Structure formats: structure tokens, C-alpha cells
Tab-separated table of N, CA and C in Angstrom:
chain	number	residue	atom	x	y	z
I	17	MET	N	-11.780	100.841	217.894
I	17	MET	CA	-11.752	100.617	216.467
I	17	MET	C	-11.033	101.788	215.798
I	18	THR	N	-10.015	101.481	215.019
I	18	THR	CA	-9.268	102.535	214.329
I	18	THR	C	-9.903	102.799	212.965
I	19	PRO	N	-9.941	104.072	212.572
I	19	PRO	CA	-10.525	104.375	211.261
I	19	PRO	C	-9.631	103.865	210.137
I	20	THR	N	-10.253	103.447	209.066
I	20	THR	CA	-9.533	102.934	207.913
I	20	THR	C	-9.419	104.023	206.857
I	21	VAL	N	-8.208	104.211	206.360
I	21	VAL	CA	-7.990	105.174	205.282
I	21	VAL	C	-8.230	104.436	203.970
I	22	THR	N	-9.263	104.852	203.267
I	22	THR	CA	-9.611	104.220	202.000
I	22	THR	C	-9.321	105.178	200.844
I	23	PRO	N	-9.159	104.646	199.646
I	23	PRO	CA	-8.971	105.533	198.494
I	23	PRO	C	-10.134	106.512	198.316
I	24	ALA	N	-11.358	106.047	198.555
I	24	ALA	CA	-12.519	106.937	198.396
I	24	ALA	C	-12.470	108.081	199.404
I	25	LEU	N	-12.025	107.800	200.625
I	25	LEU	CA	-11.910	108.849	201.644
I	25	LEU	C	-10.861	109.879	201.239
I	26	MET	N	-9.710	109.406	200.784
I	26	MET	CA	-8.641	110.321	200.378
I	26	MET	C	-9.081	111.176	199.186
I	27	LEU	N	-9.710	110.542	198.203
I	27	LEU	CA	-10.178	111.294	197.037
I	27	LEU	C	-11.279	112.272	197.423
I	28	GLY	N	-12.141	111.867	198.355
I	28	GLY	CA	-13.212	112.759	198.805
I	28	GLY	C	-12.672	113.999	199.496
I	29	LEU	N	-11.698	113.808	200.382
I	29	LEU	CA	-11.085	114.962	201.057
I	29	LEU	C	-10.397	115.883	200.053
I	30	ALA	N	-9.671	115.283	199.126
I	30	ALA	CA	-8.993	116.088	198.105
I	30	ALA	C	-10.008	116.839	197.245
I	31	CYS	N	-11.118	116.191	196.906
I	31	CYS	CA	-12.150	116.849	196.088
I	31	CYS	C	-12.745	118.051	196.808
I	32	ILE	N	-12.978	117.932	198.103
I	32	ILE	CA	-13.529	119.062	198.869
I	32	ILE	C	-12.555	120.238	198.840
I	33	LEU	N	-11.282	119.959	199.079
I	33	LEU	CA	-10.281	121.029	199.079
I	33	LEU	C	-10.099	121.631	197.686
I	34	PHE	N	-10.108	120.787	196.662
I	34	PHE	CA	-9.981	121.311	195.303
I	34	PHE	C	-11.212	122.099	194.890
I	35	LEU	N	-12.363	121.722	195.396
I	35	LEU	CA	-13.565	122.497	195.098
I	35	LEU	C	-13.442	123.908	195.661
I	36	MET	N	-12.899	124.013	196.869
I	36	MET	CA	-12.651	125.347	197.442
I	36	MET	C	-11.636	126.114	196.584
I	37	ALA	N	-10.591	125.424	196.140
I	37	ALA	CA	-9.590	126.075	195.284
I	37	ALA	C	-10.207	126.515	193.958
I	38	ILE	N	-11.129	125.717	193.421
I	38	ILE	CA	-11.788	126.083	192.163
I	38	ILE	C	-12.659	127.313	192.352
I	39	ILE	N	-13.406	127.353	193.454
I	39	ILE	CA	-14.249	128.532	193.725
I	39	ILE	C	-13.382	129.785	193.808
I	40	LEU	N	-12.281	129.690	194.536
I	40	LEU	CA	-11.367	130.834	194.630
I	40	LEU	C	-10.715	131.132	193.280
I	41	GLY	N	-10.436	130.092	192.500
I	41	GLY	CA	-9.860	130.291	191.177
I	41	GLY	C	-10.798	131.052	190.250
I	42	VAL	N	-12.091	130.757	190.346
I	42	VAL	CA	-13.072	131.505	189.550
I	42	VAL	C	-13.089	132.966	189.996
I	43	MET	N	-13.008	133.186	191.310
I	43	MET	CA	-12.946	134.562	191.819
I	43	MET	C	-11.691	135.271	191.308
I	44	LEU	N	-10.574	134.542	191.262
I	44	LEU	CA	-9.329	135.116	190.743
I	44	LEU	C	-9.467	135.489	189.268
I	45	ALA	N	-10.113	134.614	188.503
I	45	ALA	CA	-10.291	134.900	187.077
I	45	ALA	C	-11.172	136.130	186.876
I	46	PHE	N	-12.256	136.229	187.657
I	46	PHE	CA	-13.113	137.418	187.551
I	46	PHE	C	-12.344	138.681	187.939
I	47	ALA	N	-11.518	138.567	188.980
I	47	ALA	CA	-10.729	139.733	189.400
I	47	ALA	C	-9.723	140.123	188.315
I	48	ARG	N	-9.124	139.138	187.665
I	48	ARG	CA	-8.126	139.419	186.618
I	48	ARG	C	-8.770	140.021	185.374
I	49	PHE	N	-9.890	139.455	184.939
I	49	PHE	CA	-10.502	139.908	183.690
I	49	PHE	C	-11.441	141.089	183.888
I	50	GLY	N	-11.926	141.280	185.102
I	50	GLY	CA	-12.876	142.364	185.353
I	50	GLY	C	-12.248	143.742	185.373
I	51	LYS	N	-11.028	143.835	185.880
I	51	LYS	CA	-10.407	145.158	186.061
I	51	LYS	C	-9.121	145.335	185.271
I	52	ASP	N	-8.699	144.334	184.547
I	52	ASP	CA	-7.415	144.364	183.845
I	52	ASP	C	-6.237	144.603	184.794
I	53	VAL	N	-6.346	144.029	185.977
I	53	VAL	CA	-5.240	144.024	186.942
I	53	VAL	C	-5.122	142.603	187.477
I	54	ASN	N	-3.968	142.300	188.041
I	54	ASN	CA	-3.817	140.995	188.668
I	54	ASN	C	-4.664	140.932	189.935
I	55	PRO	N	-5.127	139.733	190.308
I	55	PRO	CA	-5.983	139.599	191.490
I	55	PRO	C	-5.242	139.944	192.775
I	56	PRO	N	-5.993	140.215	193.853
I	56	PRO	CA	-5.347	140.530	195.131
I	56	PRO	C	-4.563	139.330	195.671
I	57	PRO	N	-3.414	139.591	196.268
I	57	PRO	CA	-2.564	138.503	196.776
I	57	PRO	C	-3.261	137.592	197.786
I	58	VAL	N	-4.161	138.130	198.600
I	58	VAL	CA	-4.814	137.291	199.607
I	58	VAL	C	-5.628	136.177	198.945
I	59	LEU	N	-6.293	136.472	197.831
I	59	LEU	CA	-7.040	135.430	197.113
I	59	LEU	C	-6.094	134.407	196.490
I	60	VAL	N	-4.984	134.898	195.972
I	60	VAL	CA	-4.000	134.001	195.361
I	60	VAL	C	-3.462	133.028	196.410
I	61	TRP	N	-3.154	133.531	197.598
I	61	TRP	CA	-2.608	132.677	198.652
I	61	TRP	C	-3.631	131.671	199.165
I	62	TRP	N	-4.882	132.082	199.327
I	62	TRP	CA	-5.917	131.137	199.760
I	62	TRP	C	-6.139	130.066	198.699
I	63	HIS	N	-6.196	130.482	197.450
I	63	HIS	CA	-6.367	129.539	196.339
I	63	HIS	C	-5.227	128.509	196.350
I	64	GLY	N	-4.009	129.003	196.444
I	64	GLY	CA	-2.851	128.114	196.461
I	64	GLY	C	-2.805	127.221	197.687
I	65	SER	N	-3.236	127.740	198.833
I	65	SER	CA	-3.217	126.946	200.067
I	65	SER	C	-4.192	125.778	199.996
I	66	PHE	N	-5.428	126.042	199.556
I	66	PHE	CA	-6.398	124.946	199.415
I	66	PHE	C	-5.903	123.920	198.399
I	67	ALA	N	-5.375	124.412	197.285
I	67	ALA	CA	-4.883	123.501	196.251
I	67	ALA	C	-3.689	122.688	196.753
I	68	LEU	N	-2.794	123.318	197.503
I	68	LEU	CA	-1.609	122.626	198.002
I	68	LEU	C	-1.967	121.533	199.008
I	69	VAL	N	-2.858	121.826	199.932
I	69	VAL	CA	-3.264	120.814	200.916
I	69	VAL	C	-4.006	119.674	200.209
I	70	GLY	N	-4.901	120.024	199.282
I	70	GLY	CA	-5.601	118.991	198.514
I	70	GLY	C	-4.637	118.144	197.709
I	71	PHE	N	-3.641	118.783	197.124
I	71	PHE	CA	-2.650	118.058	196.337
I	71	PHE	C	-1.812	117.138	197.225
I	72	GLY	N	-1.468	117.609	198.425
I	72	GLY	CA	-0.711	116.764	199.351
I	72	GLY	C	-1.481	115.503	199.724
I	73	ILE	N	-2.759	115.662	200.032
I	73	ILE	CA	-3.608	114.507	200.354
I	73	ILE	C	-3.718	113.588	199.141
I	74	LEU	N	-3.908	114.184	197.984
I	74	LEU	CA	-4.048	113.419	196.750
I	74	LEU	C	-2.778	112.636	196.440
I	75	LEU	N	-1.636	113.270	196.580
I	75	LEU	CA	-0.365	112.616	196.290
I	75	LEU	C	-0.074	111.501	197.296
I	76	TYR	N	-0.330	111.748	198.576
I	76	TYR	CA	-0.139	110.708	199.595
I	76	TYR	C	-0.994	109.488	199.265
I	77	GLY	N	-2.256	109.739	198.962
I	77	GLY	CA	-3.149	108.628	198.638
I	77	GLY	C	-2.725	107.886	197.388
I	78	SER	N	-2.244	108.616	196.403
I	78	SER	CA	-1.814	107.984	195.161
I	78	SER	C	-0.598	107.091	195.390
I	79	LEU	N	0.313	107.540	196.240
I	79	LEU	CA	1.541	106.778	196.477
I	79	LEU	C	1.366	105.644	197.480
I	80	PHE	N	0.555	105.848	198.525
I	80	PHE	CA	0.513	104.887	199.625
I	80	PHE	C	-0.813	104.157	199.804
I	81	VAL	N	-1.902	104.690	199.272
I	81	VAL	CA	-3.204	104.039	199.435
I	81	VAL	C	-3.610	103.347	198.144
I	82	GLY	N	-3.421	104.017	197.021
I	82	GLY	CA	-3.744	103.452	195.716
I	82	GLY	C	-5.069	103.966	195.184
I	83	TYR	N	-5.039	104.432	193.946
I	83	TYR	CA	-6.225	104.960	193.279
I	83	TYR	C	-6.447	104.210	191.975
I	84	PRO	N	-7.660	104.289	191.448
I	84	PRO	CA	-7.876	103.758	190.100
I	84	PRO	C	-7.142	104.617	189.063
I	85	MET	N	-6.954	104.066	187.885
I	85	MET	CA	-6.184	104.744	186.841
I	85	MET	C	-6.752	106.121	186.508
I	86	LEU	N	-8.070	106.245	186.475
I	86	LEU	CA	-8.707	107.521	186.154
I	86	LEU	C	-8.256	108.610	187.128
I	87	ALA	N	-8.237	108.284	188.412
I	87	ALA	CA	-7.815	109.255	189.422
I	87	ALA	C	-6.324	109.553	189.303
I	88	ASN	N	-5.521	108.554	188.969
I	88	ASN	CA	-4.085	108.794	188.804
I	88	ASN	C	-3.797	109.723	187.628
I	89	ILE	N	-4.585	109.619	186.573
I	89	ILE	CA	-4.440	110.563	185.460
I	89	ILE	C	-4.797	111.966	185.944
I	90	GLY	N	-5.830	112.057	186.791
I	90	GLY	CA	-6.194	113.343	187.390
I	90	GLY	C	-5.070	113.911	188.238
I	91	VAL	N	-4.360	113.040	188.968
I	91	VAL	CA	-3.223	113.485	189.781
I	91	VAL	C	-2.148	114.090	188.882
I	92	VAL	N	-1.873	113.444	187.757
I	92	VAL	CA	-0.863	113.963	186.821
I	92	VAL	C	-1.290	115.330	186.286
I	93	LEU	N	-2.557	115.458	185.894
I	93	LEU	CA	-3.031	116.743	185.374
I	93	LEU	C	-2.996	117.830	186.443
I	94	LEU	N	-3.352	117.482	187.670
I	94	LEU	CA	-3.294	118.474	188.746
I	94	LEU	C	-1.854	118.844	189.085
I	95	THR	N	-0.927	117.908	188.907
I	95	THR	CA	0.490	118.235	189.076
I	95	THR	C	0.914	119.269	188.033
I	96	LEU	N	0.495	119.052	186.791
I	96	LEU	CA	0.804	120.024	185.731
I	96	LEU	C	0.161	121.376	186.023
I	97	ALA	N	-1.089	121.356	186.495
I	97	ALA	CA	-1.776	122.610	186.820
I	97	ALA	C	-1.066	123.331	187.963
I	98	ALA	N	-0.585	122.570	188.952
I	98	ALA	CA	0.119	123.182	190.083
I	98	ALA	C	1.427	123.824	189.618
I	99	LEU	N	2.172	123.110	188.796
I	99	LEU	CA	3.421	123.674	188.272
I	99	LEU	C	3.146	124.902	187.412
I	100	PHE	N	2.104	124.834	186.624
I	100	PHE	CA	1.682	125.960	185.792
I	100	PHE	C	1.295	127.151	186.673
I	101	GLY	N	0.575	126.883	187.771
I	101	GLY	CA	0.172	127.942	188.696
I	101	GLY	C	1.363	128.588	189.386
I	102	LEU	N	2.329	127.767	189.804
I	102	LEU	CA	3.536	128.318	190.425
I	102	LEU	C	4.315	129.173	189.435
I	103	TRP	N	4.431	128.701	188.203
I	103	TRP	CA	5.115	129.469	187.162
I	103	TRP	C	4.397	130.800	186.925
I	104	MET	N	3.073	130.739	186.881
I	104	MET	CA	2.281	131.951	186.672
I	104	MET	C	2.498	132.936	187.829
I	105	TYR	N	2.525	132.413	189.045
I	105	TYR	CA	2.710	133.287	190.206
I	105	TYR	C	4.092	133.939	190.192
I	106	PHE	N	5.148	133.129	190.038
I	106	PHE	CA	6.506	133.667	190.147
I	106	PHE	C	6.938	134.491	188.931
I	107	ASN	N	6.432	134.170	187.753
I	107	ASN	CA	6.846	134.912	186.556
I	107	ASN	C	5.987	136.126	186.245
I	108	PHE	N	4.774	136.172	186.769
I	108	PHE	CA	3.893	137.288	186.435
I	108	PHE	C	3.390	138.020	187.680
I	109	HIS	N	2.653	137.304	188.507
I	109	HIS	CA	1.972	137.953	189.629
I	109	HIS	C	2.959	138.614	190.585
I	110	ARG	N	3.988	137.892	190.954
I	110	ARG	CA	4.956	138.419	191.926
I	110	ARG	C	5.746	139.603	191.365
I	111	LYS	N	5.969	139.605	190.064
I	111	LYS	CA	6.701	140.705	189.421
I	111	LYS	C	5.765	141.834	188.997
I	112	GLU	N	4.493	141.694	189.353
I	112	GLU	CA	3.455	142.679	189.025
I	112	GLU	C	3.311	142.898	187.523
I	113	ILE	N	3.472	141.811	186.778
I	113	ILE	CA	3.230	141.825	185.334
I	113	ILE	C	1.837	141.243	185.122
I	114	LEU	N	1.056	141.859	184.268
I	114	LEU	CA	-0.301	141.393	184.011
I	114	LEU	C	-0.265	139.980	183.418
I	115	ILE	N	-1.014	139.066	184.033
I	115	ILE	CA	-1.021	137.672	183.589
I	115	ILE	C	-1.820	137.570	182.288
I	116	PRO	N	-1.222	137.000	181.223
I	116	PRO	CA	-1.952	136.857	179.957
I	116	PRO	C	-3.171	135.935	180.110
I	117	PRO	N	-4.278	136.283	179.460
I	117	PRO	CA	-5.499	135.473	179.582
I	117	PRO	C	-5.318	134.010	179.185
I	118	ALA	N	-4.527	133.731	178.159
I	118	ALA	CA	-4.328	132.343	177.724
I	118	ALA	C	-3.707	131.501	178.837
I	119	ILE	N	-2.826	132.090	179.609
I	119	ILE	CA	-2.185	131.368	180.709
I	119	ILE	C	-3.198	131.089	181.813
I	120	VAL	N	-4.028	132.071	182.124
I	120	VAL	CA	-5.068	131.882	183.147
I	120	VAL	C	-6.028	130.773	182.711
I	121	TRP	N	-6.494	130.835	181.456
I	121	TRP	CA	-7.425	129.824	180.956
I	121	TRP	C	-6.773	128.441	180.903
I	122	GLY	N	-5.514	128.368	180.480
I	122	GLY	CA	-4.819	127.079	180.421
I	122	GLY	C	-4.694	126.434	181.785
I	123	HIS	N	-4.277	127.221	182.770
I	123	HIS	CA	-4.150	126.724	184.144
I	123	HIS	C	-5.501	126.216	184.647
I	124	GLY	N	-6.526	127.019	184.450
I	124	GLY	CA	-7.856	126.642	184.929
I	124	GLY	C	-8.403	125.411	184.237
I	125	LEU	N	-8.211	125.324	182.933
I	125	LEU	CA	-8.730	124.190	182.173
I	125	LEU	C	-8.071	122.879	182.592
I	126	VAL	N	-6.752	122.882	182.707
I	126	VAL	CA	-6.033	121.667	183.122
I	126	VAL	C	-6.448	121.268	184.539
I	127	ALA	N	-6.596	122.246	185.430
I	127	ALA	CA	-6.982	121.954	186.813
I	127	ALA	C	-8.398	121.387	186.893
I	128	VAL	N	-9.326	121.958	186.148
I	128	VAL	CA	-10.713	121.472	186.198
I	128	VAL	C	-10.818	120.066	185.609
I	129	ILE	N	-10.106	119.794	184.525
I	129	ILE	CA	-10.128	118.439	183.959
I	129	ILE	C	-9.536	117.445	184.962
I	130	GLY	N	-8.427	117.804	185.611
I	130	GLY	CA	-7.847	116.939	186.640
I	130	GLY	C	-8.809	116.706	187.789
I	131	PHE	N	-9.497	117.758	188.221
I	131	PHE	CA	-10.488	117.640	189.293
I	131	PHE	C	-11.612	116.695	188.884
I	132	LEU	N	-12.115	116.842	187.669
I	132	LEU	CA	-13.207	115.976	187.209
I	132	LEU	C	-12.766	114.514	187.141
I	133	LEU	N	-11.509	114.272	186.795
I	133	LEU	CA	-11.009	112.896	186.757
I	133	LEU	C	-10.897	112.293	188.156
I	134	ILE	N	-10.424	113.066	189.135
I	134	ILE	CA	-10.364	112.495	190.489
I	134	ILE	C	-11.772	112.333	191.057
I	135	LEU	N	-12.678	113.221	190.710
I	135	LEU	CA	-14.070	113.077	191.140
I	135	LEU	C	-14.681	111.819	190.527
I	136	ALA	N	-14.437	111.590	189.235
I	136	ALA	CA	-14.941	110.379	188.574
I	136	ALA	C	-14.319	109.128	189.189
I	137	GLY	N	-13.027	109.190	189.519
I	137	GLY	CA	-12.381	108.057	190.176
I	137	GLY	C	-12.989	107.765	191.529
I	138	MET	N	-13.297	108.814	192.287
I	138	MET	CA	-13.923	108.630	193.596
I	138	MET	C	-15.319	108.030	193.444
I	139	LEU	N	-16.100	108.539	192.510
I	139	LEU	CA	-17.454	108.020	192.311
I	139	LEU	C	-17.424	106.578	191.820
I	140	ARG	N	-16.450	106.243	190.994
I	140	ARG	CA	-16.315	104.857	190.543
I	140	ARG	C	-15.958	103.942	191.719
I	141	LEU	N	-15.108	104.425	192.619
I	141	LEU	CA	-14.784	103.641	193.813
I	141	LEU	C	-16.011	103.440	194.681
I	142	GLN	N	-16.843	104.467	194.813
I	142	GLN	CA	-18.062	104.349	195.614
I	142	GLN	C	-18.987	103.307	195.008
I	143	ASP	N	-19.132	103.301	193.671
I	143	ASP	CA	-19.969	102.302	193.018
I	143	ASP	C	-19.420	100.909	193.247
I	144	THR	N	-18.106	100.750	193.148
I	144	THR	CA	-17.475	99.458	193.377
I	144	THR	C	-17.693	99.007	194.810
I	145	HIS	N	-17.586	99.938	195.759
I	145	HIS	CA	-17.776	99.606	197.168
I	145	HIS	C	-19.203	99.136	197.420
I	146	ILE	N	-20.164	99.787	196.819
I	146	ILE	CA	-21.561	99.391	196.990
I	146	ILE	C	-21.789	98.020	196.383
I	147	GLU	N	-21.218	97.770	195.201
I	147	GLU	CA	-21.383	96.473	194.559
I	147	GLU	C	-20.747	95.363	195.376
I	148	THR	N	-19.566	95.599	195.947
I	148	THR	CA	-18.914	94.547	196.719
I	148	THR	C	-19.653	94.275	198.015
I	149	GLN	N	-20.339	95.262	198.566
I	149	GLN	CA	-21.137	95.003	199.756
I	149	GLN	C	-22.349	94.155	199.413
I	150	ASP	N	-22.875	94.280	198.194
I	150	ASP	CA	-24.025	93.493	197.766
I	150	ASP	C	-23.634	92.076	197.371
I	151	GLN	N	-22.389	91.836	197.023
I	151	GLN	CA	-21.990	90.549	196.480
I	151	GLN	C	-22.250	89.373	197.410
I	152	PRO	N	-21.972	89.444	198.710
I	152	PRO	CA	-22.273	88.278	199.543
I	152	PRO	C	-23.759	87.918	199.512
I	153	ALA	N	-24.624	88.922	199.513
I	153	ALA	CA	-26.055	88.644	199.472
I	153	ALA	C	-26.430	88.030	198.126
I	154	ARG	N	-25.871	88.577	197.035
I	154	ARG	CA	-26.155	88.022	195.712
I	154	ARG	C	-25.621	86.604	195.592
I	155	ALA	N	-24.428	86.382	196.127
I	155	ALA	CA	-23.830	85.056	196.043
I	155	ALA	C	-24.688	84.037	196.776
I	156	ALA	N	-25.231	84.436	197.910
I	156	ALA	CA	-26.087	83.523	198.666
I	156	ALA	C	-27.338	83.183	197.871
I	157	VAL	N	-27.891	84.155	197.175
I	157	VAL	CA	-29.098	83.912	196.384
I	157	VAL	C	-28.769	83.099	195.146
I	158	GLU	N	-27.655	83.396	194.491
I	158	GLU	CA	-27.311	82.705	193.253
I	158	GLU	C	-26.923	81.251	193.481
I	159	HIS	N	-26.395	80.922	194.645
I	159	HIS	CA	-25.917	79.568	194.895
I	159	HIS	C	-26.917	78.716	195.658
I	160	VAL	N	-28.163	79.113	195.668
I	160	VAL	CA	-29.185	78.299	196.322
I	160	VAL	C	-29.422	77.073	195.459
I	161	GLU	N	-29.307	75.952	196.073
I	161	GLU	CA	-29.544	74.706	195.356
I	161	GLU	C	-31.043	74.555	195.124
I	162	PRO	N	-31.424	74.052	193.951
I	162	PRO	CA	-32.851	73.852	193.718
I	162	PRO	C	-33.403	72.809	194.683
I	163	ALA	N	-34.607	73.035	195.105
I	163	ALA	CA	-35.240	72.105	196.046
I	163	ALA	C	-35.479	70.777	195.341
I	164	GLU	N	-35.228	69.707	196.070
I	164	GLU	CA	-35.448	68.395	195.477
I	164	GLU	C	-36.937	68.099	195.495
I	165	SER	N	-37.375	67.590	194.399
I	165	SER	CA	-38.792	67.287	194.270
I	165	SER	C	-39.011	65.808	194.547
I	166	SER	N	-40.151	65.515	195.086
I	166	SER	CA	-40.468	64.109	195.343
I	166	SER	C	-41.007	63.439	194.087
I	167	PHE	N	-41.283	64.247	193.057
I	167	PHE	CA	-41.767	63.691	191.799
I	167	PHE	C	-40.600	63.475	190.861
I	168	THR	N	-40.687	62.450	190.079
I	168	THR	CA	-39.702	62.222	189.031
I	168	THR	C	-40.389	62.403	187.693
I	169	ALA	N	-39.618	62.442	186.663
I	169	ALA	CA	-40.179	62.641	185.328
I	169	ALA	C	-41.115	61.494	184.961
I	170	HIS	N	-40.827	60.293	185.445
I	170	HIS	CA	-41.664	59.140	185.108
I	170	HIS	C	-43.016	59.226	185.809
I	171	GLN	N	-43.060	59.820	186.996
I	171	GLN	CA	-44.315	59.893	187.730
I	171	GLN	C	-45.272	60.894	187.101
I	172	ILE	N	-44.766	61.924	186.458
I	172	ILE	CA	-45.622	62.963	185.893
I	172	ILE	C	-46.304	62.450	184.628
I	173	THR	N	-45.634	61.628	183.835
I	173	THR	CA	-46.227	61.176	182.572
I	173	THR	C	-47.111	60.011	182.709
């Protein structure tokens, strides 16, 4: 039996990887705001690596597996967050220029909203999957023909 790639599976894998990227992103923000220096490169690379792999899975699933609209909006927002993150890295971090707080907050806010949308899309798919598994049982119950009675209306009166 070959495993089936489902939208919920793809979104779930992407959510796990993005959750790791978010945890590292919070660490990066604390490092940036705590000491008034840019965060250490090793954290930046780990953050970007988790986000990049999660984004690759997310993009593949969006193009070839199919997601609900909510998750696709999340993909667009995460694309913007990724481009924003790359711009932040190449224009500030790599040149050893202190990253402005508004840019850090903007990147984080767009990424978290995108993450919440793909998470909501995944949870909505899970609810739909559970409902569709129940439907055959419900259909069997709903389509039960009423039992024929041996009494007629004339016999009762």
C-alpha cells in the first residue's frame, strides 16, 4: 500500500517546520532587541532553513495537491514574509547594519498571520475529513425506509 499525499498532510508538515521557524524567529527578535545588535548568524541560518523547507513543502502542496482558499492566502502571506526576510538579511544583517525594529516586527507579523491561516486551513481540512468519514453512516441512517405497519388508518378509528 502506497501512502497518499493529502492536503492535510502537506499543511501539517509545513506547520511543524514553520513552528520551528517561529520559535527561532522569537529567539532572533529577543537577540536583536535585547542587546541592540543583530542576532548571531547561526540562528538566522537555522530560522531561514526551517522556513525555506516548510515553504517548499507548502508551495509544492499548493501547486500540485491543492489547498483550501484560506491556506492559499496563507501561502501568499508567507511568500511576502520570505521575501521580506531575504531583503532584511541581504540589506541589513549581511552588511552588519542594525535591523530597524519596524522591519523585524513587520516580517514577524506577516509570517505569523500566514502561519495561522495555513494552520486554520489544515484544521478545516481535518474537520471536513472527519465529516466525510461520517457521511456514509449518516446516509445509511437517514435513508432508512419507515417500517410498514399492518394497521391502516381505517383500522385504528
